[in-house]
CSV table of C-alpha atoms in Angstrom, one decimal:
chain,number,residue,atom,x,y,z
A,1,UNK,CA,0.0,0.1,0.0
A,2,UNK,CA,1.3,3.2,-0.9
A,3,UNK,CA,1.9,6.3,1.3
A,4,UNK,CA,-1.2,8.2,1.8
A,5,UNK,CA,-3.3,5.4,0.2
A,6,UNK,CA,-6.0,3.5,2.2
A,7,UNK,CA,-7.4,0.3,2.3
A,8,UNK,CA,-10.7,-0.7,0.9
A,9,UNK,CA,-12.1,-2.7,3.8
A,10,UNK,CA,-10.7,-4.1,7.0
A,11,UNK,CA,-11.3,-7.7,8.4
A,12,UNK,CA,-11.0,-8.9,11.9
A,13,UNK,CA,-10.8,-12.5,12.5
A,14,UNK,CA,-8.5,-14.8,10.8
A,15,UNK,CA,-9.7,-18.3,11.3
A,16,UNK,CA,-10.1,-20.5,8.2
A,17,UNK,CA,-13.2,-18.5,6.8
A,18,UNK,CA,-12.0,-15.3,7.8
A,19,UNK,CA,-8.2,-16.1,6.1
A,20,UNK,CA,-10.0,-17.2,3.0
A,21,UNK,CA,-12.3,-14.5,2.8
A,22,UNK,CA,-9.4,-12.0,2.8
A,23,UNK,CA,-7.4,-13.6,0.4
A,24,UNK,CA,-10.8,-13.7,-1.9
A,25,UNK,CA,-11.1,-9.9,-1.5
A,26,UNK,CA,-7.3,-9.2,-2.0
A,27,UNK,CA,-7.1,-11.7,-5.2
A,28,UNK,CA,-10.3,-9.6,-6.6
A,29,UNK,CA,-8.3,-6.4,-6.1
A,30,UNK,CA,-9.3,-4.7,-3.1
A,31,UNK,CA,-6.9,-3.5,-0.7
A,32,UNK,CA,-7.7,-5.4,2.7
A,33,UNK,CA,-6.4,-4.8,6.2
A,34,UNK,CA,-6.5,-7.5,8.5
A,35,UNK,CA,-6.3,-8.2,12.3
A,36,UNK,CA,-6.4,-11.0,14.5
A,37,UNK,CA,-6.1,-10.8,18.5
A,38,UNK,CA,-3.3,-13.5,18.1
A,39,UNK,CA,-1.1,-11.2,16.1
A,40,UNK,CA,1.0,-13.9,15.0
A,41,UNK,CA,-1.7,-15.0,12.3
A,42,UNK,CA,-1.6,-11.6,10.9
A,43,UNK,CA,2.0,-11.8,10.0
A,44,UNK,CA,1.8,-15.4,9.0
A,45,UNK,CA,-1.0,-14.3,6.3
A,46,UNK,CA,0.5,-11.2,5.1
A,47,UNK,CA,4.0,-12.9,4.7
A,48,UNK,CA,2.6,-16.6,3.6
A,49,UNK,CA,-0.5,-17.1,1.5
A,50,UNK,CA,-1.1,-13.3,0.8
A,51,UNK,CA,2.3,-12.1,0.0
A,52,UNK,CA,1.9,-11.3,-3.5
A,53,UNK,CA,-1.5,-9.9,-2.6
A,54,UNK,CA,-2.7,-6.3,-1.4
A,55,UNK,CA,-3.2,-7.6,2.2
A,56,UNK,CA,-2.1,-5.4,4.7
A,57,UNK,CA,-1.5,-6.5,8.5
A,58,UNK,CA,-2.6,-4.3,11.6
A,59,UNK,CA,-1.3,-5.4,14.9
A,60,UNK,CA,-4.3,-3.4,16.9
A,61,UNK,CA,-7.8,-2.4,16.0
A,62,UNK,CA,-6.7,1.3,16.2
A,63,UNK,CA,-4.3,0.5,13.6
A,64,UNK,CA,-6.7,-1.3,11.6
A,65,UNK,CA,-9.0,1.6,11.7
A,66,UNK,CA,-6.5,4.0,10.6
A,67,UNK,CA,-5.4,2.1,7.6
A,68,UNK,CA,-9.1,2.5,6.3
A,69,UNK,CA,-10.6,4.8,3.9
A,70,UNK,CA,-14.1,6.6,4.5
A,71,UNK,CA,-16.6,5.5,5.4
A,72,UNK,CA,-14.5,2.5,6.9
A,73,UNK,CA,-16.0,-0.9,6.3
A,74,UNK,CA,-14.9,-3.5,8.4
A,75,UNK,CA,-15.9,-7.1,8.5
A,76,UNK,CA,-16.1,-9.3,11.7
A,77,UNK,CA,-15.3,-12.9,11.1
A,78,UNK,CA,-15.4,-14.0,14.7
A,79,UNK,CA,-17.5,-16.7,16.7
A,80,UNK,CA,-21.1,-15.6,17.0
A,81,UNK,CA,-22.4,-14.5,20.4
A,82,UNK,CA,-20.6,-12.8,23.1
A,83,UNK,CA,-17.1,-12.5,21.0
A,84,UNK,CA,-19.1,-10.5,18.4
A,85,UNK,CA,-20.5,-8.0,21.2
A,86,UNK,CA,-17.1,-7.8,22.6
A,87,UNK,CA,-15.3,-6.6,19.3
A,88,UNK,CA,-18.1,-4.1,18.7
A,89,UNK,CA,-17.7,-2.6,22.2
A,90,UNK,CA,-13.8,-2.4,21.4
A,91,UNK,CA,-13.8,-0.9,17.8
A,92,UNK,CA,-17.1,1.3,18.2
A,93,UNK,CA,-15.3,4.0,20.3
A,94,UNK,CA,-12.9,4.6,17.7
A,95,UNK,CA,-15.2,4.9,14.8
A,96,UNK,CA,-16.9,7.8,13.4
A,97,UNK,CA,-20.7,8.4,12.1
A,98,UNK,CA,-21.2,6.5,8.9
A,99,UNK,CA,-18.6,3.8,9.4
A,100,UNK,CA,-20.2,0.4,8.6
A,101,UNK,CA,-19.4,-2.9,10.5
A,102,UNK,CA,-20.3,-6.2,8.8
A,103,UNK,CA,-21.0,-9.5,10.8
A,104,UNK,CA,-20.1,-12.4,8.3
A,105,UNK,CA,-20.4,-15.1,11.1
A,106,UNK,CA,-23.3,-17.5,11.8
A,107,UNK,CA,-25.1,-14.8,14.5
A,108,UNK,CA,-28.7,-15.4,15.6
A,109,UNK,CA,-31.0,-13.0,13.7
A,110,UNK,CA,-32.4,-11.7,16.9
A,111,UNK,CA,-28.8,-10.3,17.9
A,112,UNK,CA,-28.2,-9.3,14.6
A,113,UNK,CA,-31.6,-7.1,15.2
A,114,UNK,CA,-30.6,-6.0,18.3
A,115,UNK,CA,-27.0,-4.8,17.1
A,116,UNK,CA,-28.5,-2.9,14.2
A,117,UNK,CA,-30.7,-1.0,16.6
A,118,UNK,CA,-28.0,-0.1,19.1
A,119,UNK,CA,-25.3,0.8,16.4
A,120,UNK,CA,-27.6,2.8,14.2
A,121,UNK,CA,-28.5,4.8,17.3
A,122,UNK,CA,-24.9,5.7,17.6
A,123,UNK,CA,-24.2,6.7,13.9
A,124,UNK,CA,-22.8,3.4,13.1
A,125,UNK,CA,-24.3,1.1,10.3
A,126,UNK,CA,-24.4,-2.7,11.1
A,127,UNK,CA,-24.8,-5.4,8.6
A,128,UNK,CA,-25.8,-8.8,9.1
A,129,UNK,CA,-24.3,-11.0,6.3
A,130,UNK,CA,-24.8,-14.7,6.1
A,131,UNK,CA,-22.0,-16.4,4.0
A,132,UNK,CA,-22.1,-20.2,2.8
A,133,UNK,CA,-19.7,-22.4,1.1
A,134,UNK,CA,-17.3,-23.3,3.8
A,135,UNK,CA,-13.7,-22.6,3.6
A,136,UNK,CA,-13.4,-23.7,-0.1
A,137,UNK,CA,-16.4,-21.3,-0.7
A,138,UNK,CA,-14.9,-18.2,1.0
A,139,UNK,CA,-11.7,-18.5,-1.1
A,140,UNK,CA,-13.4,-19.3,-4.6
A,141,UNK,CA,-16.6,-17.7,-4.4
A,142,UNK,CA,-19.4,-18.3,-1.6
A,143,UNK,CA,-23.0,-17.3,-1.6
A,144,UNK,CA,-23.3,-14.1,0.3
A,145,UNK,CA,-26.7,-12.9,2.0
A,146,UNK,CA,-26.7,-9.2,3.0
A,147,UNK,CA,-29.1,-8.0,5.4
A,148,UNK,CA,-29.2,-4.6,7.4
A,149,UNK,CA,-29.3,-0.8,6.0
A,150,UNK,CA,-29.7,-0.7,2.4
A,151,UNK,CA,-27.7,2.3,1.8
A,152,UNK,CA,-25.0,0.8,3.8
A,153,UNK,CA,-24.9,-2.2,1.6
A,154,UNK,CA,-24.8,-0.1,-1.6
A,155,UNK,CA,-21.4,1.3,-0.2
A,156,UNK,CA,-20.1,-2.6,0.4
A,157,UNK,CA,-21.5,-4.1,-2.7
A,158,UNK,CA,-18.9,-3.6,-4.9
A,159,UNK,CA,-16.5,-5.6,-2.7
A,160,UNK,CA,-19.3,-8.4,-1.7
A,161,UNK,CA,-20.6,-9.1,-5.3
A,162,UNK,CA,-17.0,-9.4,-6.6
A,163,UNK,CA,-16.0,-12.2,-4.2
A,164,UNK,CA,-19.2,-14.0,-4.5
A,165,UNK,CA,-19.8,-17.1,-6.5
A,166,UNK,CA,-20.8,-16.4,-10.1
A,167,UNK,CA,-23.5,-18.4,-12.2
A,168,UNK,CA,-23.9,-17.4,-15.7
A,169,UNK,CA,-22.2,-14.1,-14.8
A,170,UNK,CA,-24.5,-13.2,-12.0
A,171,UNK,CA,-23.2,-13.0,-8.6
A,172,UNK,CA,-24.7,-15.1,-5.6
A,173,UNK,CA,-25.2,-12.1,-3.8
A,174,UNK,CA,-28.0,-9.6,-3.5
A,175,UNK,CA,-29.6,-7.4,-0.7
A,176,UNK,CA,-32.0,-9.5,1.3
A,177,UNK,CA,-33.7,-7.0,3.4
A,178,UNK,CA,-33.1,-4.9,6.7
A,179,UNK,CA,-31.5,-5.7,10.2
A,180,UNK,CA,-31.5,-9.4,10.6
A,181,UNK,CA,-33.0,-10.6,7.4
A,182,UNK,CA,-29.9,-11.6,6.0
A,183,UNK,CA,-28.8,-13.9,9.0
A,184,UNK,CA,-32.1,-15.2,8.9
A,185,UNK,CA,-32.0,-16.3,5.2
A,186,UNK,CA,-28.4,-17.8,6.2
A,187,UNK,CA,-30.2,-19.7,9.1
A,188,UNK,CA,-33.0,-21.0,7.0
A,189,UNK,CA,-30.1,-22.3,4.5
A,190,UNK,CA,-28.5,-24.3,7.1
A,191,UNK,CA,-31.9,-25.6,8.4
A,192,UNK,CA,-32.6,-26.8,4.6
A,193,UNK,CA,-29.0,-28.1,4.6
A,194,UNK,CA,-29.7,-30.1,8.0
A,195,UNK,CA,-32.8,-31.7,6.4
A,196,UNK,CA,-30.8,-32.5,2.9
A,197,UNK,CA,-27.9,-34.0,4.9
A,198,UNK,CA,-30.6,-36.3,7.1
A,199,UNK,CA,-32.2,-37.3,4.0
A,200,UNK,CA,-29.1,-38.3,2.2
A,201,UNK,CA,-27.9,-40.1,5.3
A,202,UNK,CA,-31.2,-42.2,5.6
A,203,UNK,CA,-31.0,-43.2,1.8
A,204,UNK,CA,-27.3,-44.6,2.5
A,205,UNK,CA,-29.0,-46.4,5.3
A,206,UNK,CA,-31.4,-47.7,3.0
A,207,UNK,CA,-29.0,-48.6,0.3
A,208,UNK,CA,-26.4,-50.3,3.0
A,209,UNK,CA,-29.3,-52.0,5.1
A,210,UNK,CA,-32.2,-52.9,2.7
A,211,UNK,CA,-30.1,-53.7,-0.7
A,212,UNK,CA,-27.1,-54.5,1.0
A,213,UNK,CA,-24.7,-52.5,-1.3
A,214,UNK,CA,-21.2,-51.8,-0.3
A,215,UNK,CA,-19.4,-48.3,-0.5
A,216,UNK,CA,-18.5,-48.9,-4.1
A,217,UNK,CA,-22.0,-49.8,-5.1
A,218,UNK,CA,-23.2,-47.0,-2.8
A,219,UNK,CA,-20.8,-44.4,-4.7
A,220,UNK,CA,-21.9,-45.5,-8.1
A,221,UNK,CA,-25.7,-45.0,-7.1
A,222,UNK,CA,-24.7,-41.2,-5.9
A,223,UNK,CA,-22.6,-40.6,-9.0
A,224,UNK,CA,-25.6,-41.8,-11.2
A,225,UNK,CA,-28.2,-39.9,-9.1
A,226,UNK,CA,-26.1,-36.7,-9.6
A,227,UNK,CA,-26.6,-36.7,-13.0
A,228,UNK,CA,-30.2,-36.5,-13.0
A,229,UNK,CA,-33.1,-34.5,-11.3
A,230,UNK,CA,-31.0,-34.9,-7.9
A,231,UNK,CA,-27.9,-32.9,-9.0
A,232,UNK,CA,-26.5,-31.0,-6.2
A,233,UNK,CA,-23.5,-30.3,-4.2
A,234,UNK,CA,-24.3,-32.4,-1.3
A,235,UNK,CA,-24.9,-35.5,-3.8
A,236,UNK,CA,-21.5,-34.9,-5.6
A,237,UNK,CA,-19.7,-34.6,-2.3
A,238,UNK,CA,-21.5,-37.8,-1.1
A,239,UNK,CA,-20.6,-39.7,-3.8
A,240,UNK,CA,-16.7,-38.6,-3.2
A,241,UNK,CA,-17.0,-39.6,0.2
A,242,UNK,CA,-17.9,-43.3,-0.6
A,243,UNK,CA,-14.8,-43.5,-2.8
A,244,UNK,CA,-12.3,-42.5,-0.2
A,245,UNK,CA,-10.6,-45.1,1.7
A,246,UNK,CA,-8.8,-45.0,5.1
A,247,UNK,CA,-4.9,-44.9,4.8
A,248,UNK,CA,-4.5,-47.2,7.9
A,249,UNK,CA,-6.8,-49.8,7.5
A,250,UNK,CA,-7.6,-49.6,3.6
A,251,UNK,CA,-11.4,-49.9,4.5
A,252,UNK,CA,-13.7,-47.3,3.1
A,253,UNK,CA,-13.4,-44.2,5.2
A,254,UNK,CA,-16.9,-43.7,5.8
A,255,UNK,CA,-17.2,-47.2,7.5
A,256,UNK,CA,-14.8,-46.2,10.3
A,257,UNK,CA,-16.4,-43.2,11.1
A,258,UNK,CA,-18.0,-42.8,14.4
A,259,UNK,CA,-21.7,-42.2,13.9
A,260,UNK,CA,-22.3,-39.2,16.1
A,261,UNK,CA,-22.8,-35.9,14.4
A,262,UNK,CA,-22.2,-32.5,16.0
A,263,UNK,CA,-24.3,-29.3,15.3
A,264,UNK,CA,-23.6,-25.7,15.9
A,265,UNK,CA,-27.1,-24.5,16.3
A,266,UNK,CA,-28.7,-22.9,13.2
A,267,UNK,CA,-30.7,-25.7,12.5
A,268,UNK,CA,-31.9,-25.6,16.3
A,269,UNK,CA,-32.5,-21.9,15.7
A,270,UNK,CA,-34.6,-22.4,12.7
A,271,UNK,CA,-36.8,-24.9,14.5
A,272,UNK,CA,-37.1,-22.8,17.6
A,273,UNK,CA,-38.5,-19.6,15.3
A,274,UNK,CA,-40.7,-22.2,13.5
A,275,UNK,CA,-42.4,-22.8,16.5
A,276,UNK,CA,-42.7,-19.2,17.5
A,277,UNK,CA,-44.4,-18.6,14.1
A,278,UNK,CA,-46.4,-21.6,13.9
A,279,UNK,CA,-44.8,-22.6,10.8
A,280,UNK,CA,-44.4,-26.4,10.7
A,281,UNK,CA,-41.0,-27.7,9.3
A,282,UNK,CA,-41.1,-31.3,10.3
A,283,UNK,CA,-38.1,-32.6,8.1
A,284,UNK,CA,-35.9,-30.0,9.2
A,285,UNK,CA,-36.7,-30.6,12.9
A,286,UNK,CA,-36.4,-34.2,12.5
A,287,UNK,CA,-32.9,-33.6,11.3
A,288,UNK,CA,-32.0,-31.6,14.2
A,289,UNK,CA,-33.4,-34.5,16.5
A,290,UNK,CA,-31.4,-37.0,14.8
A,291,UNK,CA,-28.5,-35.4,15.1
A,292,UNK,CA,-29.4,-35.2,19.1
A,293,UNK,CA,-30.1,-39.0,18.9
A,294,UNK,CA,-26.7,-39.6,17.2
A,295,UNK,CA,-24.9,-38.3,20.3
A,296,UNK,CA,-26.6,-41.0,22.4
A,297,UNK,CA,-24.2,-43.8,21.3
A,298,UNK,CA,-23.1,-45.2,24.6
A,299,UNK,CA,-27.1,-45.7,25.4
A,300,UNK,CA,-27.8,-47.0,21.7
A,301,UNK,CA,-25.4,-49.5,21.9
A,302,UNK,CA,-26.7,-50.6,25.3
A,303,UNK,CA,-30.4,-50.5,24.0
A,304,UNK,CA,-29.1,-52.8,20.7
A,305,UNK,CA,-28.8,-55.8,22.9
A,306,UNK,CA,-32.1,-55.1,24.9
A,307,UNK,CA,-34.7,-54.0,22.5
A,308,UNK,CA,-35.5,-56.6,19.5
A,309,UNK,CA,-36.6,-55.3,15.7
A,310,UNK,CA,-38.4,-57.0,13.1
A,311,UNK,CA,-36.5,-60.0,11.5
A,312,UNK,CA,-37.9,-59.7,8.0
A,313,UNK,CA,-35.6,-59.2,5.2
A,314,UNK,CA,-36.1,-57.3,1.8
A,315,UNK,CA,-38.1,-59.4,-1.0
A,316,UNK,CA,-38.2,-57.0,-3.8
A,317,UNK,CA,-36.7,-56.1,-6.9
A,318,UNK,CA,-33.4,-54.4,-5.8
A,319,UNK,CA,-33.4,-52.4,-9.1
A,320,UNK,CA,-36.8,-51.0,-9.0
A,321,UNK,CA,-36.4,-50.4,-5.5
A,322,UNK,CA,-33.0,-48.4,-6.0
A,323,UNK,CA,-35.3,-46.2,-8.8
A,324,UNK,CA,-38.1,-45.6,-6.2
A,325,UNK,CA,-35.5,-44.4,-3.6
A,326,UNK,CA,-34.2,-41.9,-5.9
A,327,UNK,CA,-37.7,-40.5,-6.6
A,328,UNK,CA,-38.2,-40.8,-2.5
A,329,UNK,CA,-35.4,-38.8,-2.0
A,330,UNK,CA,-36.4,-36.1,-4.7
A,331,UNK,CA,-39.8,-35.8,-3.3
A,332,UNK,CA,-38.3,-35.5,0.5
A,333,UNK,CA,-36.2,-32.8,-0.6
A,334,UNK,CA,-38.8,-30.9,-2.3
A,335,UNK,CA,-40.8,-31.0,1.0
A,336,UNK,CA,-37.6,-29.7,3.0
A,337,UNK,CA,-37.2,-26.7,0.7
A,338,UNK,CA,-41.0,-26.1,0.6
A,339,UNK,CA,-40.8,-26.1,4.7
A,340,UNK,CA,-37.8,-23.6,4.4
A,341,UNK,CA,-39.5,-21.2,2.0
A,342,UNK,CA,-42.8,-21.4,3.9
A,343,UNK,CA,-40.9,-19.8,7.1
A,344,UNK,CA,-39.1,-17.4,5.1
A,345,UNK,CA,-42.8,-16.0,4.1
A,346,UNK,CA,-43.8,-16.1,7.3
A,347,UNK,CA,-40.8,-14.5,8.8
A,348,UNK,CA,-40.9,-11.8,6.3
A,349,UNK,CA,-44.5,-10.8,7.0
A,350,UNK,CA,-43.7,-11.2,10.8
A,351,UNK,CA,-40.7,-9.2,11.0
A,352,UNK,CA,-41.6,-6.7,8.1
A,353,UNK,CA,-38.5,-7.5,5.7
A,354,UNK,CA,-40.4,-7.9,2.3
A,355,UNK,CA,-38.3,-10.8,1.2
A,356,UNK,CA,-37.9,-11.7,-2.4
A,357,UNK,CA,-38.2,-15.4,-2.5
A,358,UNK,CA,-37.3,-16.2,-6.1
A,359,UNK,CA,-34.0,-13.8,-5.7
A,360,UNK,CA,-33.4,-16.1,-2.6
A,361,UNK,CA,-33.3,-19.2,-4.5
A,362,UNK,CA,-31.0,-17.5,-7.0
A,363,UNK,CA,-28.5,-16.7,-4.0
A,364,UNK,CA,-28.1,-20.4,-3.3
A,365,UNK,CA,-27.4,-21.6,-6.7
A,366,UNK,CA,-23.6,-21.4,-6.6
A,367,UNK,CA,-21.1,-21.2,-3.7
A,368,UNK,CA,-23.2,-22.6,-0.9
A,369,UNK,CA,-23.7,-26.2,0.5
A,370,UNK,CA,-27.5,-26.5,-0.7
A,371,UNK,CA,-26.7,-25.5,-4.2
A,372,UNK,CA,-28.5,-27.6,-6.6
A,373,UNK,CA,-30.3,-28.0,-10.1
A,374,UNK,CA,-34.0,-27.5,-8.9
A,375,UNK,CA,-33.2,-24.1,-7.4
A,376,UNK,CA,-34.1,-22.6,-11.1
A,377,UNK,CA,-37.1,-24.6,-10.7
A,378,UNK,CA,-37.7,-22.5,-7.2
A,379,UNK,CA,-37.1,-19.5,-8.8
A,380,UNK,CA,-39.3,-20.0,-11.8
A,381,UNK,CA,-42.3,-20.9,-9.3
A,382,UNK,CA,-42.1,-17.4,-7.7
A,383,UNK,CA,-41.7,-15.5,-10.6
A,384,UNK,CA,-45.0,-17.6,-11.9
A,385,UNK,CA,-46.8,-16.7,-8.7
A,386,UNK,CA,-44.7,-14.2,-6.3
A,387,UNK,CA,-47.8,-15.0,-3.7
A,388,UNK,CA,-47.4,-18.6,-3.7
A,389,UNK,CA,-48.3,-20.1,-0.4
A,390,UNK,CA,-46.2,-23.3,-0.6
A,391,UNK,CA,-43.8,-24.7,-3.0
A,392,UNK,CA,-45.7,-27.8,-3.0
A,393,UNK,CA,-48.8,-26.3,-5.2
A,394,UNK,CA,-46.6,-24.8,-7.6
A,395,UNK,CA,-47.7,-26.8,-10.9
A,396,UNK,CA,-44.0,-28.1,-11.3
A,397,UNK,CA,-43.8,-29.4,-8.0
A,398,UNK,CA,-47.0,-30.7,-7.6
A,399,UNK,CA,-46.4,-32.8,-10.8
A,400,UNK,CA,-43.1,-34.2,-9.6
A,401,UNK,CA,-44.7,-35.3,-6.2
A,402,UNK,CA,-47.7,-36.6,-7.5
A,403,UNK,CA,-45.7,-38.7,-10.0
A,404,UNK,CA,-43.2,-39.9,-7.3
A,405,UNK,CA,-45.7,-40.1,-4.5
A,406,UNK,CA,-46.1,-44.1,-4.9
A,407,UNK,CA,-42.4,-44.9,-4.9
A,408,UNK,CA,-41.8,-42.5,-1.7
A,409,UNK,CA,-44.6,-44.3,0.1
A,410,UNK,CA,-42.9,-47.8,-0.8
A,411,UNK,CA,-39.4,-46.7,0.4
A,412,UNK,CA,-41.0,-45.4,3.8
A,413,UNK,CA,-43.2,-48.4,4.3
A,414,UNK,CA,-40.4,-50.9,3.5
A,415,UNK,CA,-38.1,-49.3,5.6
A,416,UNK,CA,-40.3,-49.0,8.4
A,417,UNK,CA,-41.4,-52.8,7.9
A,418,UNK,CA,-37.6,-53.6,8.3
A,419,UNK,CA,-37.1,-51.4,11.3
A,420,UNK,CA,-34.9,-48.8,9.8
A,421,UNK,CA,-34.9,-45.2,11.4
A,422,UNK,CA,-36.0,-42.9,8.6
A,423,UNK,CA,-37.2,-40.1,10.6
A,424,UNK,CA,-36.6,-37.4,7.7
A,425,UNK,CA,-38.1,-39.3,4.8
A,426,UNK,CA,-41.2,-40.0,7.1
A,427,UNK,CA,-41.8,-36.5,8.1
A,428,UNK,CA,-41.5,-35.4,4.9
A,429,UNK,CA,-44.2,-37.9,3.6
A,430,UNK,CA,-46.4,-37.0,6.6
A,431,UNK,CA,-46.1,-33.1,5.8
A,432,UNK,CA,-46.9,-33.8,2.3
A,433,UNK,CA,-50.2,-35.9,3.3
A,434,UNK,CA,-51.1,-33.2,5.9
A,435,UNK,CA,-51.0,-30.6,3.8
A,436,UNK,CA,-52.7,-32.0,0.7
A,437,UNK,CA,-55.8,-33.1,3.2
A,438,UNK,CA,-58.7,-30.9,3.1
A,439,UNK,CA,-60.0,-32.3,6.4
A,440,UNK,CA,-57.9,-33.3,9.0
A,441,UNK,CA,-58.4,-34.5,12.4
A,442,UNK,CA,-57.7,-31.5,14.6
A,443,UNK,CA,-61.4,-31.2,15.1
A,444,UNK,CA,-61.2,-33.8,17.9
A,445,UNK,CA,-58.2,-31.9,19.4
A,446,UNK,CA,-60.1,-28.9,19.6
A,447,UNK,CA,-63.3,-30.7,20.7
A,448,UNK,CA,-60.8,-32.2,23.6
A,449,UNK,CA,-59.6,-28.7,24.4
A,450,UNK,CA,-63.0,-27.5,24.7
A,451,UNK,CA,-64.1,-30.3,27.0
A,452,UNK,CA,-61.3,-29.8,29.7
A,453,UNK,CA,-60.6,-26.1,29.3
A,454,UNK,CA,-63.5,-24.4,27.6
A,455,UNK,CA,-61.1,-23.2,24.7
A,456,UNK,CA,-63.9,-22.8,22.3
A,457,UNK,CA,-64.2,-24.1,18.8
A,458,UNK,CA,-65.5,-23.0,15.4
A,459,UNK,CA,-68.0,-24.7,13.3
A,460,UNK,CA,-68.1,-26.0,9.5
A,461,UNK,CA,-71.5,-25.1,9.1
A,462,UNK,CA,-71.9,-21.6,10.5
A,463,UNK,CA,-69.6,-18.6,11.4
A,464,UNK,CA,-68.8,-17.7,15.1
A,465,UNK,CA,-67.2,-18.9,18.2
A,466,UNK,CA,-68.8,-21.7,20.2
A,467,UNK,CA,-68.3,-23.6,23.6
A,468,UNK,CA,-70.2,-26.7,24.6
A,469,UNK,CA,-71.1,-28.0,28.3
A,470,UNK,CA,-69.7,-31.5,27.7
A,471,UNK,CA,-70.9,-33.0,31.0
A,472,UNK,CA,-73.4,-32.4,33.7
A,473,UNK,CA,-72.1,-30.0,36.7
A,474,UNK,CA,-73.0,-31.3,39.9
């Protein structure tokens, strides 16, 4: 950086994501000032991977602030929660009116809404920016979901759009909405990701335990699926996983990985807000619970020697059942995305965000974990009807679900008969069947509520609110 010149943006936090984003920005020609509490990481980056790039090290927050052009643009890539508040508390006193802070981590959207309000009262703009794609995406082009003050976003848009994944020359980055909208959309992305991963894991269980396929055969199945309607990043990497062998034992690596899955909380946050907004997202919630159940490894091992399951074996046509599983996975995947977009619709109305659902689908076409071929079909669905209540009733998706449901039911029924846990596949089918029924069973629930608690009910034959004296009072 020449004397007198200033950097375009500063970045605080040089863990894997932060470091790769800084390199991405610098490779796109932006002058980037970087800072990390462990200052040795600053030196390592500037003198190592970033040596030939316009990366400039700062060894204090004050030095970082002094290196930036006004209005200052500073991205925080630190752990969500208290660490974000701690950095904000330290840096805000040395900022000026009009400066912009950008939280690029996985922050909980209510925190982002609070921070936006508090900082704008002090003249500082705050953007909550969801970033998806993992370390590779951060370096080569992630999906970027910016929320916050629109005018502040426009000032950082040239940087964010340049580092984002590009699909057909269009960046996977566009303004989402005010305050916490960007982090909310990222949360929903991650929730759909939970659902997608669980559905794929259940398909793996069926391939292994129903059809008796080994790792190489399962890899071939996923490779073939990735050439069709299921084409997606997660299906692609799943095929690659089944082709990886352990260097020590020579066995397929997946077979020696302990069956305990961790989670960082975004899926749980989504389920919690769905409960608050009364939006059913059973596929995603079951995916969260499935990860929780996986943590009970010791108890499950004990239970496996005590609790019995069916002894039946699969008697059908393996080739036909494999095709049915492909259709079941596709149908259930549609339900997972439908639940995510239904929650976005409710959140947009509740939080007054005016989200654009077709544009959201385009944000996820590249760079992110849930990128998939059929996101174009989701974009088309909202182009046909911007007020679409649910993706399930869009003509394209309704046709797919009507076509695949017989296979879907076969897979679910067969798996349950054989005692296999398929919570997400089952929950997706229950969601589909519940949504398509004009008359359900909640009338009985409401009668029960009125019986024991005088909660009243509505009638199907006339308007109004009613209560019945169900029993004789003494």
